[in-house]
Amino acid sequence: MEYYQPMITKVLDRLQSWKGKLLSIGGRAILITHVLQIQGQVTTGIGHHGVPYVCHRKKGGIGFRSLHDVAKALFCKLWWKYRTKPSLWSSFMSQKYCKKMNSVVVQWRKGSHVWRKMLECRDLVEHLIIWQPRMGSSLFWYDNWTGLGALYFLIAQNFGVDESVHNVWDVVYGGEWNTQRLYEILLEEFAEHIIVNLQPPAAQVVLDVPVWSLESKGQFSVRTTW
């Protein structure tokens, strides 16, 4: 609370400078919301606790979102960009913090505050990113292309992960699922789910498409993370 005191004072000073006849109560509420959300984006990498008086009405507040929730939503957006939009930044983060491990399974040991918060959000949103097969470029074990989650986490430890299978196209033969291979590397229930419910990737040079499952258009939106 003490950390946010300068910001609270700044907002209150701005409120006092308004003339009541220029803005209705509803107008003031909208303006306060925008100011606090902008401040939240600026302090995303620092703050951890929402300001009490901006919380939900049911909790005694006046209906504004807490800065904690805003920060979490923005870090979720950052993870979405990292996972689905290849860039110089995403390559740098992967090389710096993941080395030879996949970012879906890597654990935070040391590094920036931003990377640590991204990993925290990973556990919240990764299963909501569904990769729709086109040419089968999705990572077989780590991308959620089946709708069940990453297969890496669904396989029993004593069953093992076949590291010779990297992408979805590795289990496709002649335009059809290689059923024998699927039954060899997966538990029967998961192999049957793929064979019965999913179409094998087509022979086209189009990368698999990431879809945000909470949005009808498939694109990530901050509002769906509240």
mmCIF file with all atom_site columns, C-alpha atoms in Angstrom:
data_model
loop_
_atom_site.group_PDB
_atom_site.id
_atom_site.type_symbol
_atom_site.label_atom_id
_atom_site.label_alt_id
_atom_site.label_comp_id
_atom_site.label_asym_id
_atom_site.label_entity_id
_atom_site.label_seq_id
_atom_site.pdbx_PDB_ins_code
_atom_site.Cartn_x
_atom_site.Cartn_y
_atom_site.Cartn_z
_atom_site.occupancy
_atom_site.B_iso_or_equiv
_atom_site.pdbx_formal_charge
_atom_site.auth_seq_id
_atom_site.auth_comp_id
_atom_site.auth_asym_id
_atom_site.auth_atom_id
_atom_site.pdbx_PDB_model_num
ATOM 1   C CA . MET A 1 1   ? 0.000   0.000   0.000   1.00 0.00 ? 1   MET A CA 1
ATOM 2   C CA . GLU A 1 2   ? 2.830   2.403   0.856   1.00 0.00 ? 2   GLU A CA 1
ATOM 3   C CA . TYR A 1 3   ? 4.416   1.766   -2.534  1.00 0.00 ? 3   TYR A CA 1
ATOM 4   C CA . TYR A 1 4   ? 1.290   3.046   -4.327  1.00 0.00 ? 4   TYR A CA 1
ATOM 5   C CA . GLN A 1 5   ? 0.779   6.065   -2.053  1.00 0.00 ? 5   GLN A CA 1
ATOM 6   C CA . PRO A 1 6   ? 2.421   8.570   -4.470  1.00 0.00 ? 6   PRO A CA 1
ATOM 7   C CA . MET A 1 7   ? 0.178   7.329   -7.279  1.00 0.00 ? 7   MET A CA 1
ATOM 8   C CA . ILE A 1 8   ? -2.926  7.526   -5.065  1.00 0.00 ? 8   ILE A CA 1
ATOM 9   C CA . THR A 1 9   ? -2.014  11.061  -4.041  1.00 0.00 ? 9   THR A CA 1
ATOM 10  C CA . LYS A 1 10  ? -1.519  12.027  -7.678  1.00 0.00 ? 10  LYS A CA 1
ATOM 11  C CA . VAL A 1 11  ? -4.936  10.649  -8.668  1.00 0.00 ? 11  VAL A CA 1
ATOM 12  C CA . LEU A 1 12  ? -6.654  12.354  -5.723  1.00 0.00 ? 12  LEU A CA 1
ATOM 13  C CA . ASP A 1 13  ? -5.030  15.685  -6.593  1.00 0.00 ? 13  ASP A CA 1
ATOM 14  C CA . ARG A 1 14  ? -6.291  15.328  -10.134 1.00 0.00 ? 14  ARG A CA 1
ATOM 15  C CA . LEU A 1 15  ? -9.782  14.532  -8.886  1.00 0.00 ? 15  LEU A CA 1
ATOM 16  C CA . GLN A 1 16  ? -9.815  17.637  -6.712  1.00 0.00 ? 16  GLN A CA 1
ATOM 17  C CA . SER A 1 17  ? -8.881  19.786  -9.692  1.00 0.00 ? 17  SER A CA 1
ATOM 18  C CA . TRP A 1 18  ? -11.985 18.793  -11.620 1.00 0.00 ? 18  TRP A CA 1
ATOM 19  C CA . LYS A 1 19  ? -15.069 20.924  -11.622 1.00 0.00 ? 19  LYS A CA 1
ATOM 20  C CA . GLY A 1 20  ? -18.136 18.940  -10.662 1.00 0.00 ? 20  GLY A CA 1
ATOM 21  C CA . LYS A 1 21  ? -20.244 20.406  -13.454 1.00 0.00 ? 21  LYS A CA 1
ATOM 22  C CA . LEU A 1 22  ? -17.844 19.193  -16.167 1.00 0.00 ? 22  LEU A CA 1
ATOM 23  C CA . LEU A 1 23  ? -17.931 15.465  -15.422 1.00 0.00 ? 23  LEU A CA 1
ATOM 24  C CA . SER A 1 24  ? -20.714 13.271  -14.136 1.00 0.00 ? 24  SER A CA 1
ATOM 25  C CA . ILE A 1 25  ? -20.024 10.578  -11.543 1.00 0.00 ? 25  ILE A CA 1
ATOM 26  C CA . GLY A 1 26  ? -19.989 7.993   -14.327 1.00 0.00 ? 26  GLY A CA 1
ATOM 27  C CA . GLY A 1 27  ? -17.564 10.082  -16.350 1.00 0.00 ? 27  GLY A CA 1
ATOM 28  C CA . ARG A 1 28  ? -15.242 10.420  -13.389 1.00 0.00 ? 28  ARG A CA 1
ATOM 29  C CA . ALA A 1 29  ? -15.343 6.659   -12.848 1.00 0.00 ? 29  ALA A CA 1
ATOM 30  C CA . ILE A 1 30  ? -14.340 6.017   -16.473 1.00 0.00 ? 30  ILE A CA 1
ATOM 31  C CA . LEU A 1 31  ? -11.485 8.528   -16.288 1.00 0.00 ? 31  LEU A CA 1
ATOM 32  C CA . ILE A 1 32  ? -10.195 7.048   -13.024 1.00 0.00 ? 32  ILE A CA 1
ATOM 33  C CA . THR A 1 33  ? -10.313 3.562   -14.559 1.00 0.00 ? 33  THR A CA 1
ATOM 34  C CA . HIS A 1 34  ? -8.184  4.605   -17.524 1.00 0.00 ? 34  HIS A CA 1
ATOM 35  C CA . VAL A 1 35  ? -5.667  6.459   -15.358 1.00 0.00 ? 35  VAL A CA 1
ATOM 36  C CA . LEU A 1 36  ? -5.228  3.486   -13.033 1.00 0.00 ? 36  LEU A CA 1
ATOM 37  C CA . GLN A 1 37  ? -4.883  1.006   -15.889 1.00 0.00 ? 37  GLN A CA 1
ATOM 38  C CA . ILE A 1 38  ? -2.206  3.135   -17.540 1.00 0.00 ? 38  ILE A CA 1
ATOM 39  C CA . GLN A 1 39  ? -0.373  3.383   -14.223 1.00 0.00 ? 39  GLN A CA 1
ATOM 40  C CA . GLY A 1 40  ? -0.714  -0.393  -13.902 1.00 0.00 ? 40  GLY A CA 1
ATOM 41  C CA . GLN A 1 41  ? 1.025   -0.934  -17.238 1.00 0.00 ? 41  GLN A CA 1
ATOM 42  C CA . VAL A 1 42  ? 3.879   1.318   -16.175 1.00 0.00 ? 42  VAL A CA 1
ATOM 43  C CA . THR A 1 43  ? 4.342   -0.489  -12.858 1.00 0.00 ? 43  THR A CA 1
ATOM 44  C CA . THR A 1 44  ? 3.729   -4.012  -14.188 1.00 0.00 ? 44  THR A CA 1
ATOM 45  C CA . GLY A 1 45  ? 7.255   -5.132  -13.451 1.00 0.00 ? 45  GLY A CA 1
ATOM 46  C CA . ILE A 1 46  ? 7.240   -3.791  -9.893  1.00 0.00 ? 46  ILE A CA 1
ATOM 47  C CA . GLY A 1 47  ? 3.935   -3.979  -8.060  1.00 0.00 ? 47  GLY A CA 1
ATOM 48  C CA . HIS A 1 48  ? 2.395   -7.118  -6.604  1.00 0.00 ? 48  HIS A CA 1
ATOM 49  C CA . HIS A 1 49  ? -0.641  -5.904  -4.676  1.00 0.00 ? 49  HIS A CA 1
ATOM 50  C CA . GLY A 1 50  ? -3.757  -4.145  -5.904  1.00 0.00 ? 50  GLY A CA 1
ATOM 51  C CA . VAL A 1 51  ? -4.853  -0.872  -4.362  1.00 0.00 ? 51  VAL A CA 1
ATOM 52  C CA . PRO A 1 52  ? -7.704  -1.737  -1.940  1.00 0.00 ? 52  PRO A CA 1
ATOM 53  C CA . TYR A 1 53  ? -10.117 1.018   -2.944  1.00 0.00 ? 53  TYR A CA 1
ATOM 54  C CA . VAL A 1 54  ? -10.150 0.005   -6.617  1.00 0.00 ? 54  VAL A CA 1
ATOM 55  C CA . CYS A 1 55  ? -11.353 -3.565  -6.049  1.00 0.00 ? 55  CYS A CA 1
ATOM 56  C CA . HIS A 1 56  ? -14.655 -5.189  -6.989  1.00 0.00 ? 56  HIS A CA 1
ATOM 57  C CA . ARG A 1 57  ? -17.864 -3.702  -5.610  1.00 0.00 ? 57  ARG A CA 1
ATOM 58  C CA . LYS A 1 58  ? -18.695 -6.971  -3.835  1.00 0.00 ? 58  LYS A CA 1
ATOM 59  C CA . LYS A 1 59  ? -15.459 -6.567  -1.890  1.00 0.00 ? 59  LYS A CA 1
ATOM 60  C CA . GLY A 1 60  ? -16.300 -3.065  -0.762  1.00 0.00 ? 60  GLY A CA 1
ATOM 61  C CA . GLY A 1 61  ? -14.587 -1.191  -3.574  1.00 0.00 ? 61  GLY A CA 1
ATOM 62  C CA . ILE A 1 62  ? -15.956 1.065   -6.279  1.00 0.00 ? 62  ILE A CA 1
ATOM 63  C CA . GLY A 1 63  ? -15.687 -1.332  -9.190  1.00 0.00 ? 63  GLY A CA 1
ATOM 64  C CA . PHE A 1 64  ? -12.214 -0.666  -10.616 1.00 0.00 ? 64  PHE A CA 1
ATOM 65  C CA . ARG A 1 65  ? -9.825  -3.488  -11.369 1.00 0.00 ? 65  ARG A CA 1
ATOM 66  C CA . SER A 1 66  ? -6.910  -4.045  -9.021  1.00 0.00 ? 66  SER A CA 1
ATOM 67  C CA . LEU A 1 67  ? -3.445  -3.317  -10.336 1.00 0.00 ? 67  LEU A CA 1
ATOM 68  C CA . HIS A 1 68  ? -2.492  -6.882  -9.421  1.00 0.00 ? 68  HIS A CA 1
ATOM 69  C CA . ASP A 1 69  ? -5.086  -8.247  -11.865 1.00 0.00 ? 69  ASP A CA 1
ATOM 70  C CA . VAL A 1 70  ? -4.052  -5.771  -14.552 1.00 0.00 ? 70  VAL A CA 1
ATOM 71  C CA . ALA A 1 71  ? -0.399  -6.763  -14.181 1.00 0.00 ? 71  ALA A CA 1
ATOM 72  C CA . LYS A 1 72  ? -1.244  -10.480 -14.337 1.00 0.00 ? 72  LYS A CA 1
ATOM 73  C CA . ALA A 1 73  ? -3.320  -9.995  -17.492 1.00 0.00 ? 73  ALA A CA 1
ATOM 74  C CA . LEU A 1 74  ? -0.495  -8.088  -19.179 1.00 0.00 ? 74  LEU A CA 1
ATOM 75  C CA . PHE A 1 75  ? 2.035   -10.785 -18.315 1.00 0.00 ? 75  PHE A CA 1
ATOM 76  C CA . CYS A 1 76  ? -0.359  -13.367 -19.774 1.00 0.00 ? 76  CYS A CA 1
ATOM 77  C CA . LYS A 1 77  ? -0.382  -11.311 -22.963 1.00 0.00 ? 77  LYS A CA 1
ATOM 78  C CA . LEU A 1 78  ? 3.407   -11.219 -22.905 1.00 0.00 ? 78  LEU A CA 1
ATOM 79  C CA . TRP A 1 79  ? 3.545   -15.028 -22.638 1.00 0.00 ? 79  TRP A CA 1
ATOM 80  C CA . TRP A 1 80  ? 1.108   -15.354 -25.548 1.00 0.00 ? 80  TRP A CA 1
ATOM 81  C CA . LYS A 1 81  ? 3.362   -13.165 -27.709 1.00 0.00 ? 81  LYS A CA 1
ATOM 82  C CA . TYR A 1 82  ? 6.436   -15.082 -26.629 1.00 0.00 ? 82  TYR A CA 1
ATOM 83  C CA . ARG A 1 83  ? 4.876   -18.440 -27.533 1.00 0.00 ? 83  ARG A CA 1
ATOM 84  C CA . THR A 1 84  ? 2.993   -17.572 -30.702 1.00 0.00 ? 84  THR A CA 1
ATOM 85  C CA . LYS A 1 85  ? 4.790   -14.680 -32.411 1.00 0.00 ? 85  LYS A CA 1
ATOM 86  C CA . PRO A 1 86  ? 8.410   -15.488 -33.314 1.00 0.00 ? 86  PRO A CA 1
ATOM 87  C CA . SER A 1 87  ? 10.613  -12.427 -33.011 1.00 0.00 ? 87  SER A CA 1
ATOM 88  C CA . LEU A 1 88  ? 14.129  -11.336 -32.124 1.00 0.00 ? 88  LEU A CA 1
ATOM 89  C CA . TRP A 1 89  ? 12.932  -10.743 -28.552 1.00 0.00 ? 89  TRP A CA 1
ATOM 90  C CA . SER A 1 90  ? 11.358  -14.199 -28.165 1.00 0.00 ? 90  SER A CA 1
ATOM 91  C CA . SER A 1 91  ? 14.493  -15.835 -29.596 1.00 0.00 ? 91  SER A CA 1
ATOM 92  C CA . PHE A 1 92  ? 16.664  -13.896 -27.163 1.00 0.00 ? 92  PHE A CA 1
ATOM 93  C CA . MET A 1 93  ? 14.509  -14.877 -24.168 1.00 0.00 ? 93  MET A CA 1
ATOM 94  C CA . SER A 1 94  ? 14.539  -18.519 -25.226 1.00 0.00 ? 94  SER A CA 1
ATOM 95  C CA . GLN A 1 95  ? 18.306  -18.623 -25.679 1.00 0.00 ? 95  GLN A CA 1
ATOM 96  C CA . LYS A 1 96  ? 18.948  -16.793 -22.427 1.00 0.00 ? 96  LYS A CA 1
ATOM 97  C CA . TYR A 1 97  ? 16.594  -18.641 -20.088 1.00 0.00 ? 97  TYR A CA 1
ATOM 98  C CA . CYS A 1 98  ? 15.715  -21.977 -21.706 1.00 0.00 ? 98  CYS A CA 1
ATOM 99  C CA . LYS A 1 99  ? 18.971  -23.108 -23.305 1.00 0.00 ? 99  LYS A CA 1
ATOM 100 C CA . LYS A 1 100 ? 18.229  -26.622 -24.602 1.00 0.00 ? 100 LYS A CA 1
ATOM 101 C CA . MET A 1 101 ? 14.977  -27.032 -22.664 1.00 0.00 ? 101 MET A CA 1
ATOM 102 C CA . ASN A 1 102 ? 11.513  -26.245 -23.941 1.00 0.00 ? 102 ASN A CA 1
ATOM 103 C CA . SER A 1 103 ? 9.950   -23.146 -22.402 1.00 0.00 ? 103 SER A CA 1
ATOM 104 C CA . VAL A 1 104 ? 6.840   -25.128 -21.456 1.00 0.00 ? 104 VAL A CA 1
ATOM 105 C CA . VAL A 1 105 ? 8.778   -27.227 -18.945 1.00 0.00 ? 105 VAL A CA 1
ATOM 106 C CA . VAL A 1 106 ? 11.705  -25.003 -17.945 1.00 0.00 ? 106 VAL A CA 1
ATOM 107 C CA . GLN A 1 107 ? 11.724  -23.906 -14.300 1.00 0.00 ? 107 GLN A CA 1
ATOM 108 C CA . TRP A 1 108 ? 12.668  -20.477 -13.020 1.00 0.00 ? 108 TRP A CA 1
ATOM 109 C CA . ARG A 1 109 ? 16.036  -20.522 -11.295 1.00 0.00 ? 109 ARG A CA 1
ATOM 110 C CA . LYS A 1 110 ? 17.371  -17.064 -11.873 1.00 0.00 ? 110 LYS A CA 1
ATOM 111 C CA . GLY A 1 111 ? 16.834  -14.196 -14.224 1.00 0.00 ? 111 GLY A CA 1
ATOM 112 C CA . SER A 1 112 ? 14.759  -11.088 -14.628 1.00 0.00 ? 112 SER A CA 1
ATOM 113 C CA . HIS A 1 113 ? 11.580  -10.294 -12.757 1.00 0.00 ? 113 HIS A CA 1
ATOM 114 C CA . VAL A 1 114 ? 9.745   -10.166 -16.098 1.00 0.00 ? 114 VAL A CA 1
ATOM 115 C CA . TRP A 1 115 ? 10.757  -13.737 -16.985 1.00 0.00 ? 115 TRP A CA 1
ATOM 116 C CA . ARG A 1 116 ? 9.713   -15.016 -13.561 1.00 0.00 ? 116 ARG A CA 1
ATOM 117 C CA . LYS A 1 117 ? 6.272   -13.403 -13.849 1.00 0.00 ? 117 LYS A CA 1
ATOM 118 C CA . MET A 1 118 ? 5.905   -14.777 -17.384 1.00 0.00 ? 118 MET A CA 1
ATOM 119 C CA . LEU A 1 119 ? 6.533   -18.293 -16.102 1.00 0.00 ? 119 LEU A CA 1
ATOM 120 C CA . GLU A 1 120 ? 3.924   -17.806 -13.394 1.00 0.00 ? 120 GLU A CA 1
ATOM 121 C CA . CYS A 1 121 ? 1.394   -16.862 -16.068 1.00 0.00 ? 121 CYS A CA 1
ATOM 122 C CA . ARG A 1 122 ? 2.500   -19.776 -18.245 1.00 0.00 ? 122 ARG A CA 1
ATOM 123 C CA . ASP A 1 123 ? 0.929   -22.196 -15.794 1.00 0.00 ? 123 ASP A CA 1
ATOM 124 C CA . LEU A 1 124 ? -2.336  -20.250 -16.033 1.00 0.00 ? 124 LEU A CA 1
ATOM 125 C CA . VAL A 1 125 ? -2.691  -19.841 -19.793 1.00 0.00 ? 125 VAL A CA 1
ATOM 126 C CA . GLU A 1 126 ? -0.591  -22.448 -21.602 1.00 0.00 ? 126 GLU A CA 1
ATOM 127 C CA . HIS A 1 127 ? -3.426  -25.007 -21.685 1.00 0.00 ? 127 HIS A CA 1
ATOM 128 C CA . LEU A 1 128 ? -5.686  -22.333 -23.204 1.00 0.00 ? 128 LEU A CA 1
ATOM 129 C CA . ILE A 1 129 ? -3.435  -21.993 -26.261 1.00 0.00 ? 129 ILE A CA 1
ATOM 130 C CA . ILE A 1 130 ? -4.508  -24.634 -28.777 1.00 0.00 ? 130 ILE A CA 1
ATOM 131 C CA . TRP A 1 131 ? -2.402  -25.301 -31.856 1.00 0.00 ? 131 TRP A CA 1
ATOM 132 C CA . GLN A 1 132 ? -4.494  -26.205 -34.882 1.00 0.00 ? 132 GLN A CA 1
ATOM 133 C CA . PRO A 1 133 ? -2.518  -28.557 -37.164 1.00 0.00 ? 133 PRO A CA 1
ATOM 134 C CA . ARG A 1 134 ? -1.955  -27.454 -40.743 1.00 0.00 ? 134 ARG A CA 1
ATOM 135 C CA . MET A 1 135 ? 1.298   -29.060 -41.853 1.00 0.00 ? 135 MET A CA 1
ATOM 136 C CA . GLY A 1 136 ? 1.967   -30.606 -38.435 1.00 0.00 ? 136 GLY A CA 1
ATOM 137 C CA . SER A 1 137 ? 4.685   -28.193 -37.306 1.00 0.00 ? 137 SER A CA 1
ATOM 138 C CA . SER A 1 138 ? 3.480   -28.166 -33.684 1.00 0.00 ? 138 SER A CA 1
ATOM 139 C CA . LEU A 1 139 ? 5.822   -29.718 -31.151 1.00 0.00 ? 139 LEU A CA 1
ATOM 140 C CA . PHE A 1 140 ? 4.359   -33.153 -30.484 1.00 0.00 ? 140 PHE A CA 1
ATOM 141 C CA . TRP A 1 141 ? 5.088   -33.291 -26.750 1.00 0.00 ? 141 TRP A CA 1
ATOM 142 C CA . TYR A 1 142 ? 5.016   -29.647 -25.698 1.00 0.00 ? 142 TYR A CA 1
ATOM 143 C CA . ASP A 1 143 ? 2.331   -27.828 -27.708 1.00 0.00 ? 143 ASP A CA 1
ATOM 144 C CA . ASN A 1 144 ? -1.341  -28.298 -26.861 1.00 0.00 ? 144 ASN A CA 1
ATOM 145 C CA . TRP A 1 145 ? -2.434  -29.524 -30.301 1.00 0.00 ? 145 TRP A CA 1
ATOM 146 C CA . THR A 1 146 ? -4.787  -32.253 -29.042 1.00 0.00 ? 146 THR A CA 1
ATOM 147 C CA . GLY A 1 147 ? -6.932  -30.024 -26.815 1.00 0.00 ? 147 GLY A CA 1
ATOM 148 C CA . LEU A 1 148 ? -5.933  -32.168 -23.829 1.00 0.00 ? 148 LEU A CA 1
ATOM 149 C CA . GLY A 1 149 ? -2.888  -30.125 -22.878 1.00 0.00 ? 149 GLY A CA 1
ATOM 150 C CA . ALA A 1 150 ? 0.784   -30.785 -23.505 1.00 0.00 ? 150 ALA A CA 1
ATOM 151 C CA . LEU A 1 151 ? 1.284   -34.541 -23.895 1.00 0.00 ? 151 LEU A CA 1
ATOM 152 C CA . TYR A 1 152 ? 4.553   -34.238 -21.977 1.00 0.00 ? 152 TYR A CA 1
ATOM 153 C CA . PHE A 1 153 ? 2.584   -33.741 -18.759 1.00 0.00 ? 153 PHE A CA 1
ATOM 154 C CA . LEU A 1 154 ? 0.025   -36.452 -19.524 1.00 0.00 ? 154 LEU A CA 1
ATOM 155 C CA . ILE A 1 155 ? 2.465   -39.305 -19.997 1.00 0.00 ? 155 ILE A CA 1
ATOM 156 C CA . ALA A 1 156 ? 3.274   -41.342 -16.899 1.00 0.00 ? 156 ALA A CA 1
ATOM 157 C CA . GLN A 1 157 ? 6.914   -41.088 -15.834 1.00 0.00 ? 157 GLN A CA 1
ATOM 158 C CA . ASN A 1 158 ? 7.435   -44.831 -16.145 1.00 0.00 ? 158 ASN A CA 1
ATOM 159 C CA . PHE A 1 159 ? 6.028   -44.738 -19.701 1.00 0.00 ? 159 PHE A CA 1
ATOM 160 C CA . GLY A 1 160 ? 8.664   -42.329 -20.969 1.00 0.00 ? 160 GLY A CA 1
ATOM 161 C CA . VAL A 1 161 ? 8.835   -39.771 -23.765 1.00 0.00 ? 161 VAL A CA 1
ATOM 162 C CA . ASP A 1 162 ? 10.056  -40.865 -27.193 1.00 0.00 ? 162 ASP A CA 1
ATOM 163 C CA . GLU A 1 163 ? 12.515  -38.113 -28.083 1.00 0.00 ? 163 GLU A CA 1
ATOM 164 C CA . SER A 1 164 ? 12.729  -39.274 -31.703 1.00 0.00 ? 164 SER A CA 1
ATOM 165 C CA . VAL A 1 165 ? 9.287   -37.709 -32.237 1.00 0.00 ? 165 VAL A CA 1
ATOM 166 C CA . HIS A 1 166 ? 9.617   -33.934 -32.416 1.00 0.00 ? 166 HIS A CA 1
ATOM 167 C CA . ASN A 1 167 ? 6.707   -32.590 -34.446 1.00 0.00 ? 167 ASN A CA 1
ATOM 168 C CA . VAL A 1 168 ? 3.178   -33.738 -35.190 1.00 0.00 ? 168 VAL A CA 1
ATOM 169 C CA . TRP A 1 169 ? 4.155   -34.583 -38.768 1.00 0.00 ? 169 TRP A CA 1
ATOM 170 C CA . ASP A 1 170 ? 6.441   -37.298 -37.371 1.00 0.00 ? 170 ASP A CA 1
ATOM 171 C CA . VAL A 1 171 ? 3.374   -39.469 -36.647 1.00 0.00 ? 171 VAL A CA 1
ATOM 172 C CA . VAL A 1 172 ? 1.759   -38.978 -40.064 1.00 0.00 ? 172 VAL A CA 1
ATOM 173 C CA . TYR A 1 173 ? 2.376   -41.351 -42.944 1.00 0.00 ? 173 TYR A CA 1
ATOM 174 C CA . GLY A 1 174 ? 0.826   -41.086 -46.385 1.00 0.00 ? 174 GLY A CA 1
ATOM 175 C CA . GLY A 1 175 ? -1.606  -38.402 -45.270 1.00 0.00 ? 175 GLY A CA 1
ATOM 176 C CA . GLU A 1 176 ? -2.972  -40.561 -42.435 1.00 0.00 ? 176 GLU A CA 1
ATOM 177 C CA . TRP A 1 177 ? -2.147  -41.029 -38.784 1.00 0.00 ? 177 TRP A CA 1
ATOM 178 C CA . ASN A 1 178 ? 0.557   -43.603 -38.216 1.00 0.00 ? 178 ASN A CA 1
ATOM 179 C CA . THR A 1 179 ? -1.600  -45.530 -35.765 1.00 0.00 ? 179 THR A CA 1
ATOM 180 C CA . GLN A 1 180 ? 1.079   -48.083 -34.961 1.00 0.00 ? 180 GLN A CA 1
ATOM 181 C CA . ARG A 1 181 ? 3.514   -45.325 -34.025 1.00 0.00 ? 181 ARG A CA 1
ATOM 182 C CA . LEU A 1 182 ? 0.918   -43.528 -31.902 1.00 0.00 ? 182 LEU A CA 1
ATOM 183 C CA . TYR A 1 183 ? 0.146   -46.659 -29.908 1.00 0.00 ? 183 TYR A CA 1
ATOM 184 C CA . GLU A 1 184 ? 3.871   -47.244 -29.415 1.00 0.00 ? 184 GLU A CA 1
ATOM 185 C CA . ILE A 1 185 ? 4.625   -43.847 -27.906 1.00 0.00 ? 185 ILE A CA 1
ATOM 186 C CA . LEU A 1 186 ? 1.340   -42.969 -26.172 1.00 0.00 ? 186 LEU A CA 1
ATOM 187 C CA . LEU A 1 187 ? -1.042  -44.510 -23.712 1.00 0.00 ? 187 LEU A CA 1
ATOM 188 C CA . GLU A 1 188 ? -3.976  -46.117 -25.494 1.00 0.00 ? 188 GLU A CA 1
ATOM 189 C CA . GLU A 1 189 ? -6.517  -43.496 -24.405 1.00 0.00 ? 189 GLU A CA 1
ATOM 190 C CA . PHE A 1 190 ? -4.482  -40.623 -25.847 1.00 0.00 ? 190 PHE A CA 1
ATOM 191 C CA . ALA A 1 191 ? -3.692  -42.450 -29.078 1.00 0.00 ? 191 ALA A CA 1
ATOM 192 C CA . GLU A 1 192 ? -7.389  -43.193 -29.603 1.00 0.00 ? 192 GLU A CA 1
ATOM 193 C CA . HIS A 1 193 ? -8.335  -39.586 -28.879 1.00 0.00 ? 193 HIS A CA 1
ATOM 194 C CA . ILE A 1 194 ? -6.015  -38.399 -31.648 1.00 0.00 ? 194 ILE A CA 1
ATOM 195 C CA . ILE A 1 195 ? -7.090  -41.031 -34.174 1.00 0.00 ? 195 ILE A CA 1
ATOM 196 C CA . VAL A 1 196 ? -10.830 -40.605 -33.573 1.00 0.00 ? 196 VAL A CA 1
ATOM 197 C CA . ASN A 1 197 ? -11.153 -36.861 -32.970 1.00 0.00 ? 197 ASN A CA 1
ATOM 198 C CA . LEU A 1 198 ? -8.378  -35.152 -34.935 1.00 0.00 ? 198 LEU A CA 1
ATOM 199 C CA . GLN A 1 199 ? -7.753  -34.896 -38.637 1.00 0.00 ? 199 GLN A CA 1
ATOM 200 C CA . PRO A 1 200 ? -4.171  -35.647 -39.699 1.00 0.00 ? 200 PRO A CA 1
ATOM 201 C CA . PRO A 1 201 ? -2.217  -32.637 -40.980 1.00 0.00 ? 201 PRO A CA 1
ATOM 202 C CA . ALA A 1 202 ? -2.553  -31.982 -44.703 1.00 0.00 ? 202 ALA A CA 1
ATOM 203 C CA . ALA A 1 203 ? 0.447   -31.860 -46.998 1.00 0.00 ? 203 ALA A CA 1
ATOM 204 C CA . GLN A 1 204 ? 0.674   -28.083 -47.238 1.00 0.00 ? 204 GLN A CA 1
ATOM 205 C CA . VAL A 1 205 ? 3.413   -25.611 -46.439 1.00 0.00 ? 205 VAL A CA 1
ATOM 206 C CA . VAL A 1 206 ? 1.447   -23.724 -43.788 1.00 0.00 ? 206 VAL A CA 1
ATOM 207 C CA . LEU A 1 207 ? 2.582   -23.576 -40.176 1.00 0.00 ? 207 LEU A CA 1
ATOM 208 C CA . ASP A 1 208 ? 0.178   -24.712 -37.475 1.00 0.00 ? 208 ASP A CA 1
ATOM 209 C CA . VAL A 1 209 ? -1.987  -21.920 -36.102 1.00 0.00 ? 209 VAL A CA 1
ATOM 210 C CA . PRO A 1 210 ? -2.122  -20.962 -32.390 1.00 0.00 ? 210 PRO A CA 1
ATOM 211 C CA . VAL A 1 211 ? -5.639  -20.214 -31.153 1.00 0.00 ? 211 VAL A CA 1
ATOM 212 C CA . TRP A 1 212 ? -6.688  -18.535 -27.905 1.00 0.00 ? 212 TRP A CA 1
ATOM 213 C CA . SER A 1 213 ? -9.521  -20.809 -26.807 1.00 0.00 ? 213 SER A CA 1
ATOM 214 C CA . LEU A 1 214 ? -11.339 -18.161 -24.746 1.00 0.00 ? 214 LEU A CA 1
ATOM 215 C CA . GLU A 1 215 ? -11.877 -15.869 -27.720 1.00 0.00 ? 215 GLU A CA 1
ATOM 216 C CA . SER A 1 216 ? -14.189 -16.748 -30.615 1.00 0.00 ? 216 SER A CA 1
ATOM 217 C CA . LYS A 1 217 ? -11.795 -15.206 -33.140 1.00 0.00 ? 217 LYS A CA 1
ATOM 218 C CA . GLY A 1 218 ? -8.863  -17.105 -31.679 1.00 0.00 ? 218 GLY A CA 1
ATOM 219 C CA . GLN A 1 219 ? -6.766  -14.041 -30.902 1.00 0.00 ? 219 GLN A CA 1
ATOM 220 C CA . PHE A 1 220 ? -5.616  -13.266 -27.377 1.00 0.00 ? 220 PHE A CA 1
ATOM 221 C CA . SER A 1 221 ? -7.448  -10.459 -25.607 1.00 0.00 ? 221 SER A CA 1
ATOM 222 C CA . VAL A 1 222 ? -6.686  -9.096  -22.161 1.00 0.00 ? 222 VAL A CA 1
ATOM 223 C CA . ARG A 1 223 ? -10.369 -8.946  -21.218 1.00 0.00 ? 223 ARG A CA 1
ATOM 224 C CA . THR A 1 224 ? -10.646 -12.758 -21.369 1.00 0.00 ? 224 THR A CA 1
ATOM 225 C CA . THR A 1 225 ? -8.019  -13.147 -18.638 1.00 0.00 ? 225 THR A CA 1
ATOM 226 C CA . TRP A 1 226 ? -9.903  -11.312 -15.876 1.00 0.00 ? 226 TRP A CA 1
#
